[in-house]
GROMACS .gro file of C-alpha atoms in nm:
model
  283
    1UNK     CA    1  -1.482  -0.090   1.943
    2UNK     CA    2  -1.671   0.169   1.782
    3UNK     CA    3  -1.798   0.169   1.421
    4UNK     CA    4  -1.859   0.496   1.251
    5UNK     CA    5  -1.944   0.599   0.905
    6UNK     CA    6  -1.974   0.981   0.934
    7UNK     CA    7  -1.691   1.221   0.960
    8UNK     CA    8  -1.894   1.424   1.247
    9UNK     CA    9  -1.904   1.104   1.483
   10UNK     CA   10  -1.535   1.040   1.416
   11UNK     CA   11  -1.437   1.393   1.511
   12UNK     CA   12  -1.644   1.408   1.801
   13UNK     CA   13  -1.476   1.096   1.950
   14UNK     CA   14  -1.139   1.206   1.863
   15UNK     CA   15  -1.191   1.547   2.034
   16UNK     CA   16  -1.280   1.341   2.376
   17UNK     CA   17  -0.972   1.144   2.314
   18UNK     CA   18  -0.757   1.452   2.283
   19UNK     CA   19  -0.919   1.602   2.594
   20UNK     CA   20  -0.774   1.304   2.778
   21UNK     CA   21  -0.423   1.346   2.630
   22UNK     CA   22  -0.431   1.039   2.435
   23UNK     CA   23  -0.225   0.982   2.118
   24UNK     CA   24  -0.394   0.831   1.779
   25UNK     CA   25  -0.262   0.587   1.528
   26UNK     CA   26  -0.447   0.561   1.184
   27UNK     CA   27  -0.424   0.248   0.950
   28UNK     CA   28  -0.586   0.358   0.621
   29UNK     CA   29  -0.708   0.038   0.424
   30UNK     CA   30  -0.954  -0.043   0.150
   31UNK     CA   31  -1.092  -0.335   0.363
   32UNK     CA   32  -1.106  -0.704   0.307
   33UNK     CA   33  -0.843  -0.725   0.578
   34UNK     CA   34  -0.574  -0.979   0.611
   35UNK     CA   35  -0.256  -1.037   0.830
   36UNK     CA   36  -0.067  -0.767   0.641
   37UNK     CA   37  -0.326  -0.513   0.749
   38UNK     CA   38  -0.329  -0.677   1.097
   39UNK     CA   39   0.059  -0.636   1.134
   40UNK     CA   40   0.012  -0.246   1.071
   41UNK     CA   41  -0.268  -0.233   1.344
   42UNK     CA   42  -0.030  -0.430   1.583
   43UNK     CA   43   0.257  -0.151   1.517
   44UNK     CA   44  -0.007   0.084   1.593
   45UNK     CA   45  -0.133  -0.044   1.903
   46UNK     CA   46   0.237  -0.043   2.029
   47UNK     CA   47   0.272   0.308   1.960
   48UNK     CA   48  -0.047   0.482   2.032
   49UNK     CA   49  -0.308   0.502   2.290
   50UNK     CA   50  -0.602   0.467   2.044
   51UNK     CA   51  -0.611   0.315   1.690
   52UNK     CA   52  -0.846   0.385   1.424
   53UNK     CA   53  -0.867   0.169   1.105
   54UNK     CA   54  -1.024   0.332   0.804
   55UNK     CA   55  -1.233   0.102   0.559
   56UNK     CA   56  -1.293   0.281   0.239
   57UNK     CA   57  -1.271   0.168  -0.126
   58UNK     CA   58  -1.162   0.481  -0.267
   59UNK     CA   59  -1.344   0.515  -0.628
   60UNK     CA   60  -1.115   0.797  -0.741
   61UNK     CA   61  -0.799   0.611  -0.745
   62UNK     CA   62  -0.940   0.354  -0.985
   63UNK     CA   63  -0.884   0.374  -1.346
   64UNK     CA   64  -1.187   0.321  -1.595
   65UNK     CA   65  -1.082  -0.006  -1.676
   66UNK     CA   66  -0.979  -0.113  -1.327
   67UNK     CA   67  -1.144  -0.340  -1.075
   68UNK     CA   68  -1.338  -0.072  -0.871
   69UNK     CA   69  -1.679  -0.273  -0.889
   70UNK     CA   70  -1.531  -0.617  -0.831
   71UNK     CA   71  -1.291  -0.515  -0.559
   72UNK     CA   72  -1.340  -0.742  -0.263
   73UNK     CA   73  -1.550  -0.611   0.015
   74UNK     CA   74  -1.690  -0.767   0.357
   75UNK     CA   75  -1.729  -0.558   0.634
   76UNK     CA   76  -1.849  -0.816   0.896
   77UNK     CA   77  -1.525  -0.975   0.826
   78UNK     CA   78  -1.321  -0.661   0.873
   79UNK     CA   79  -1.490  -0.557   1.200
   80UNK     CA   80  -1.393  -0.905   1.339
   81UNK     CA   81  -1.049  -0.858   1.215
   82UNK     CA   82  -1.011  -0.523   1.403
   83UNK     CA   83  -1.172  -0.661   1.699
   84UNK     CA   84  -0.909  -0.942   1.722
   85UNK     CA   85  -0.633  -0.663   1.707
   86UNK     CA   86  -0.780  -0.453   1.968
   87UNK     CA   87  -0.861  -0.153   1.740
   88UNK     CA   88  -1.054   0.124   1.894
   89UNK     CA   89  -1.244   0.259   1.613
   90UNK     CA   90  -1.327   0.159   1.241
   91UNK     CA   91  -1.424   0.451   1.017
   92UNK     CA   92  -1.611   0.304   0.722
   93UNK     CA   93  -1.782   0.580   0.519
   94UNK     CA   94  -1.991   0.557   0.213
   95UNK     CA   95  -1.856   0.713  -0.080
   96UNK     CA   96  -2.102   1.019  -0.057
   97UNK     CA   97  -1.968   1.108   0.289
   98UNK     CA   98  -1.615   1.143   0.145
   99UNK     CA   99  -1.716   1.310  -0.182
  100UNK     CA  100  -2.013   1.523  -0.219
  101UNK     CA  101  -2.170   1.596  -0.563
  102UNK     CA  102  -1.952   1.933  -0.605
  103UNK     CA  103  -1.629   1.765  -0.497
  104UNK     CA  104  -1.361   1.945  -0.706
  105UNK     CA  105  -1.035   1.949  -0.494
  106UNK     CA  106  -0.737   1.705  -0.536
  107UNK     CA  107  -0.397   1.647  -0.398
  108UNK     CA  108  -0.136   1.584  -0.677
  109UNK     CA  109   0.226   1.480  -0.596
  110UNK     CA  110   0.443   1.511  -0.909
  111UNK     CA  111   0.776   1.343  -1.009
  112UNK     CA  112   0.799   1.054  -0.773
  113UNK     CA  113   0.447   0.933  -0.897
  114UNK     CA  114   0.554   0.923  -1.249
  115UNK     CA  115   0.746   0.603  -1.213
  116UNK     CA  116   0.649   0.245  -1.164
  117UNK     CA  117   0.282   0.191  -1.099
  118UNK     CA  118   0.211   0.570  -1.146
  119UNK     CA  119   0.341   0.553  -1.510
  120UNK     CA  120   0.098   0.276  -1.577
  121UNK     CA  121  -0.200   0.398  -1.386
  122UNK     CA  122  -0.250   0.768  -1.475
  123UNK     CA  123  -0.445   0.946  -1.208
  124UNK     CA  124  -0.398   0.665  -0.932
  125UNK     CA  125  -0.176   0.832  -0.695
  126UNK     CA  126  -0.370   1.186  -0.735
  127UNK     CA  127  -0.663   0.973  -0.596
  128UNK     CA  128  -0.460   0.795  -0.333
  129UNK     CA  129  -0.314   1.135  -0.201
  130UNK     CA  130  -0.664   1.309  -0.205
  131UNK     CA  131  -0.830   1.048   0.007
  132UNK     CA  132  -0.516   1.010   0.245
  133UNK     CA  133  -0.522   1.390   0.300
  134UNK     CA  134  -0.879   1.376   0.382
  135UNK     CA  135  -0.860   1.081   0.604
  136UNK     CA  136  -0.570   1.285   0.799
  137UNK     CA  137  -0.783   1.595   0.816
  138UNK     CA  138  -1.062   1.401   0.963
  139UNK     CA  139  -0.892   1.179   1.214
  140UNK     CA  140  -0.551   1.406   1.294
  141UNK     CA  141  -0.356   1.118   1.399
  142UNK     CA  142  -0.014   1.148   1.536
  143UNK     CA  143   0.103   0.849   1.332
  144UNK     CA  144  -0.019   0.669   1.014
  145UNK     CA  145   0.090   0.332   0.921
  146UNK     CA  146   0.145   0.189   0.563
  147UNK     CA  147   0.291  -0.126   0.424
  148UNK     CA  148   0.626  -0.166   0.243
  149UNK     CA  149   0.432  -0.390  -0.025
  150UNK     CA  150   0.296  -0.056  -0.174
  151UNK     CA  151   0.645   0.080  -0.171
  152UNK     CA  152   0.576   0.351  -0.409
  153UNK     CA  153   0.260   0.458  -0.229
  154UNK     CA  154   0.464   0.467   0.098
  155UNK     CA  155   0.719   0.700  -0.072
  156UNK     CA  156   0.446   0.914  -0.222
  157UNK     CA  157   0.270   0.968   0.115
  158UNK     CA  158   0.604   1.043   0.279
  159UNK     CA  159   0.676   1.313   0.022
  160UNK     CA  160   0.322   1.439   0.039
  161UNK     CA  161   0.347   1.486   0.428
  162UNK     CA  162   0.680   1.656   0.399
  163UNK     CA  163   0.594   1.898   0.120
  164UNK     CA  164   0.262   2.009   0.293
  165UNK     CA  165   0.399   2.035   0.648
  166UNK     CA  166   0.134   1.777   0.772
  167UNK     CA  167   0.222   1.698   1.124
  168UNK     CA  168   0.203   1.327   1.123
  169UNK     CA  169   0.475   1.050   1.137
  170UNK     CA  170   0.424   0.814   0.853
  171UNK     CA  171   0.555   0.460   0.972
  172UNK     CA  172   0.640   0.203   0.704
  173UNK     CA  173   0.591  -0.152   0.798
  174UNK     CA  174   0.756  -0.479   0.642
  175UNK     CA  175   0.581  -0.693   0.368
  176UNK     CA  176   0.387  -0.987   0.525
  177UNK     CA  177   0.398  -1.305   0.325
  178UNK     CA  178   0.220  -1.646   0.291
  179UNK     CA  179   0.425  -1.936   0.400
  180UNK     CA  180   0.538  -2.008   0.047
  181UNK     CA  181   0.658  -1.635   0.006
  182UNK     CA  182   0.349  -1.480  -0.184
  183UNK     CA  183   0.296  -1.133  -0.053
  184UNK     CA  184  -0.048  -1.106   0.097
  185UNK     CA  185  -0.283  -0.896  -0.084
  186UNK     CA  186  -0.656  -0.847  -0.089
  187UNK     CA  187  -0.637  -0.912  -0.450
  188UNK     CA  188  -0.502  -1.256  -0.385
  189UNK     CA  189  -0.880  -1.349  -0.343
  190UNK     CA  190  -0.928  -1.306  -0.712
  191UNK     CA  191  -0.680  -1.592  -0.795
  192UNK     CA  192  -0.806  -1.937  -0.891
  193UNK     CA  193  -0.601  -2.227  -0.756
  194UNK     CA  194  -0.404  -2.273  -1.067
  195UNK     CA  195  -0.340  -1.887  -1.078
  196UNK     CA  196  -0.245  -1.907  -0.704
  197UNK     CA  197   0.033  -2.143  -0.789
  198UNK     CA  198   0.138  -1.946  -1.076
  199UNK     CA  199   0.153  -1.625  -0.859
  200UNK     CA  200   0.446  -1.781  -0.684
  201UNK     CA  201   0.686  -1.662  -0.964
  202UNK     CA  202   0.696  -1.342  -0.831
  203UNK     CA  203   0.852  -1.437  -0.529
  204UNK     CA  204   1.079  -1.678  -0.690
  205UNK     CA  205   1.211  -1.399  -0.924
  206UNK     CA  206   1.282  -1.170  -0.615
  207UNK     CA  207   1.462  -1.476  -0.448
  208UNK     CA  208   1.675  -1.512  -0.742
  209UNK     CA  209   1.772  -1.152  -0.767
  210UNK     CA  210   1.854  -1.140  -0.392
  211UNK     CA  211   2.073  -1.446  -0.448
  212UNK     CA  212   2.256  -1.271  -0.747
  213UNK     CA  213   2.278  -0.951  -0.554
  214UNK     CA  214   2.443  -1.142  -0.261
  215UNK     CA  215   2.692  -1.292  -0.526
  216UNK     CA  216   2.794  -0.942  -0.619
  217UNK     CA  217   2.597  -0.863  -0.921
  218UNK     CA  218   2.535  -0.486  -0.955
  219UNK     CA  219   2.421  -0.426  -1.327
  220UNK     CA  220   2.059  -0.367  -1.313
  221UNK     CA  221   1.978  -0.513  -1.660
  222UNK     CA  222   2.135  -0.853  -1.586
  223UNK     CA  223   1.926  -0.859  -1.266
  224UNK     CA  224   1.612  -0.763  -1.463
  225UNK     CA  225   1.667  -1.020  -1.713
  226UNK     CA  226   1.721  -1.293  -1.466
  227UNK     CA  227   1.394  -1.210  -1.301
  228UNK     CA  228   1.196  -1.192  -1.620
  229UNK     CA  229   1.334  -1.537  -1.739
  230UNK     CA  230   1.179  -1.688  -1.410
  231UNK     CA  231   0.851  -1.525  -1.462
  232UNK     CA  232   0.821  -1.580  -1.839
  233UNK     CA  233   0.844  -1.951  -1.757
  234UNK     CA  234   0.501  -1.930  -1.598
  235UNK     CA  235   0.239  -1.933  -1.883
  236UNK     CA  236  -0.023  -1.748  -1.682
  237UNK     CA  237   0.195  -1.465  -1.599
  238UNK     CA  238   0.245  -1.142  -1.794
  239UNK     CA  239   0.493  -0.874  -1.680
  240UNK     CA  240   0.375  -0.524  -1.646
  241UNK     CA  241   0.714  -0.410  -1.515
  242UNK     CA  242   1.029  -0.490  -1.353
  243UNK     CA  243   1.244  -0.207  -1.244
  244UNK     CA  244   1.531  -0.125  -1.011
  245UNK     CA  245   1.523   0.221  -0.880
  246UNK     CA  246   1.696   0.463  -0.659
  247UNK     CA  247   1.523   0.420  -0.307
  248UNK     CA  248   1.456   0.777  -0.251
  249UNK     CA  249   1.362   0.932  -0.594
  250UNK     CA  250   1.246   0.599  -0.763
  251UNK     CA  251   1.423   0.690  -1.070
  252UNK     CA  252   1.578   0.385  -1.272
  253UNK     CA  253   1.946   0.313  -1.213
  254UNK     CA  254   2.157   0.103  -1.445
  255UNK     CA  255   2.433   0.008  -1.185
  256UNK     CA  256   2.366  -0.036  -0.825
  257UNK     CA  257   2.572   0.192  -0.622
  258UNK     CA  258   2.345   0.282  -0.342
  259UNK     CA  259   2.024   0.165  -0.176
  260UNK     CA  260   1.777   0.049  -0.437
  261UNK     CA  261   1.411  -0.060  -0.468
  262UNK     CA  262   1.357  -0.362  -0.688
  263UNK     CA  263   0.994  -0.359  -0.784
  264UNK     CA  264   0.765  -0.563  -1.017
  265UNK     CA  265   0.425  -0.579  -1.117
  266UNK     CA  266   0.287  -0.886  -1.296
  267UNK     CA  267  -0.072  -0.988  -1.422
  268UNK     CA  268  -0.153  -1.336  -1.332
  269UNK     CA  269  -0.463  -1.401  -1.567
  270UNK     CA  270  -0.649  -1.105  -1.514
  271UNK     CA  271  -0.517  -1.006  -1.172
  272UNK     CA  272  -0.238  -0.747  -1.126
  273UNK     CA  273  -0.003  -0.830  -0.830
  274UNK     CA  274   0.281  -0.612  -0.710
  275UNK     CA  275   0.595  -0.723  -0.485
  276UNK     CA  276   0.936  -0.557  -0.416
  277UNK     CA  277   1.226  -0.554  -0.180
  278UNK     CA  278   1.498  -0.307  -0.079
  279UNK     CA  279   1.881  -0.379  -0.117
  280UNK     CA  280   2.127  -0.189   0.056
  281UNK     CA  281   2.498  -0.212  -0.020
  282UNK     CA  282   2.701  -0.402   0.243
  283UNK     CA  283   2.920  -0.191   0.451
   0.00000   0.00000   0.00000
């Protein structure tokens, strides 16, 4: 496995792979890799001859009061995780390689970014779309892999690729959970033991909503209130949002008549966690 930190080295290696007619899959990450990331790598391995994992904590997608400085980093651990999955290349550039001092070009997707997390984190998806576009231009993969846990990010990237005619297939991969249901996330490392136990309220709320949907409930406000009740019983939890949206547009729906995304963001102590699930009406 090769580990590169310059654009030139990455492009030279990809040029050699392309001469051999090999396909390339990209797994963009911010590092501190876990089984969720590894599931993306496994999918990429199945569908491509070569797999690249980018490890880059992207400064321009963090707001002024967010956790850029404290975001967990451990490149040695990440290299081992990638080796174990048979990854062919890690691209781990410093910020100066991705953004020179005169950098002034951004990719901004509108509309779909103005719901859910985008509404609460101004500029976040502008930073995400910019760095992902740069990674696509640098690695020129056939396919790129993103987790369903970041459901809005997945939808935004699909929109961007469609709008800009970027010749890459975007593959969404299922949420990977701990044995007790907590969605795997690099930010879980911030949680104390007490907070880790409290974080289960997200999955408990999702489980209740699924049960109510199976029983025939279709009113969004009733589902949201039931989920709120579960989370508000946990003293360490503070709800950022719980929303039920159209699966395609991410606009809120009052009554479920089509596929919907049920998404929530909850602060556990100072750590903001997200989770979601997709509900499709039975035939």
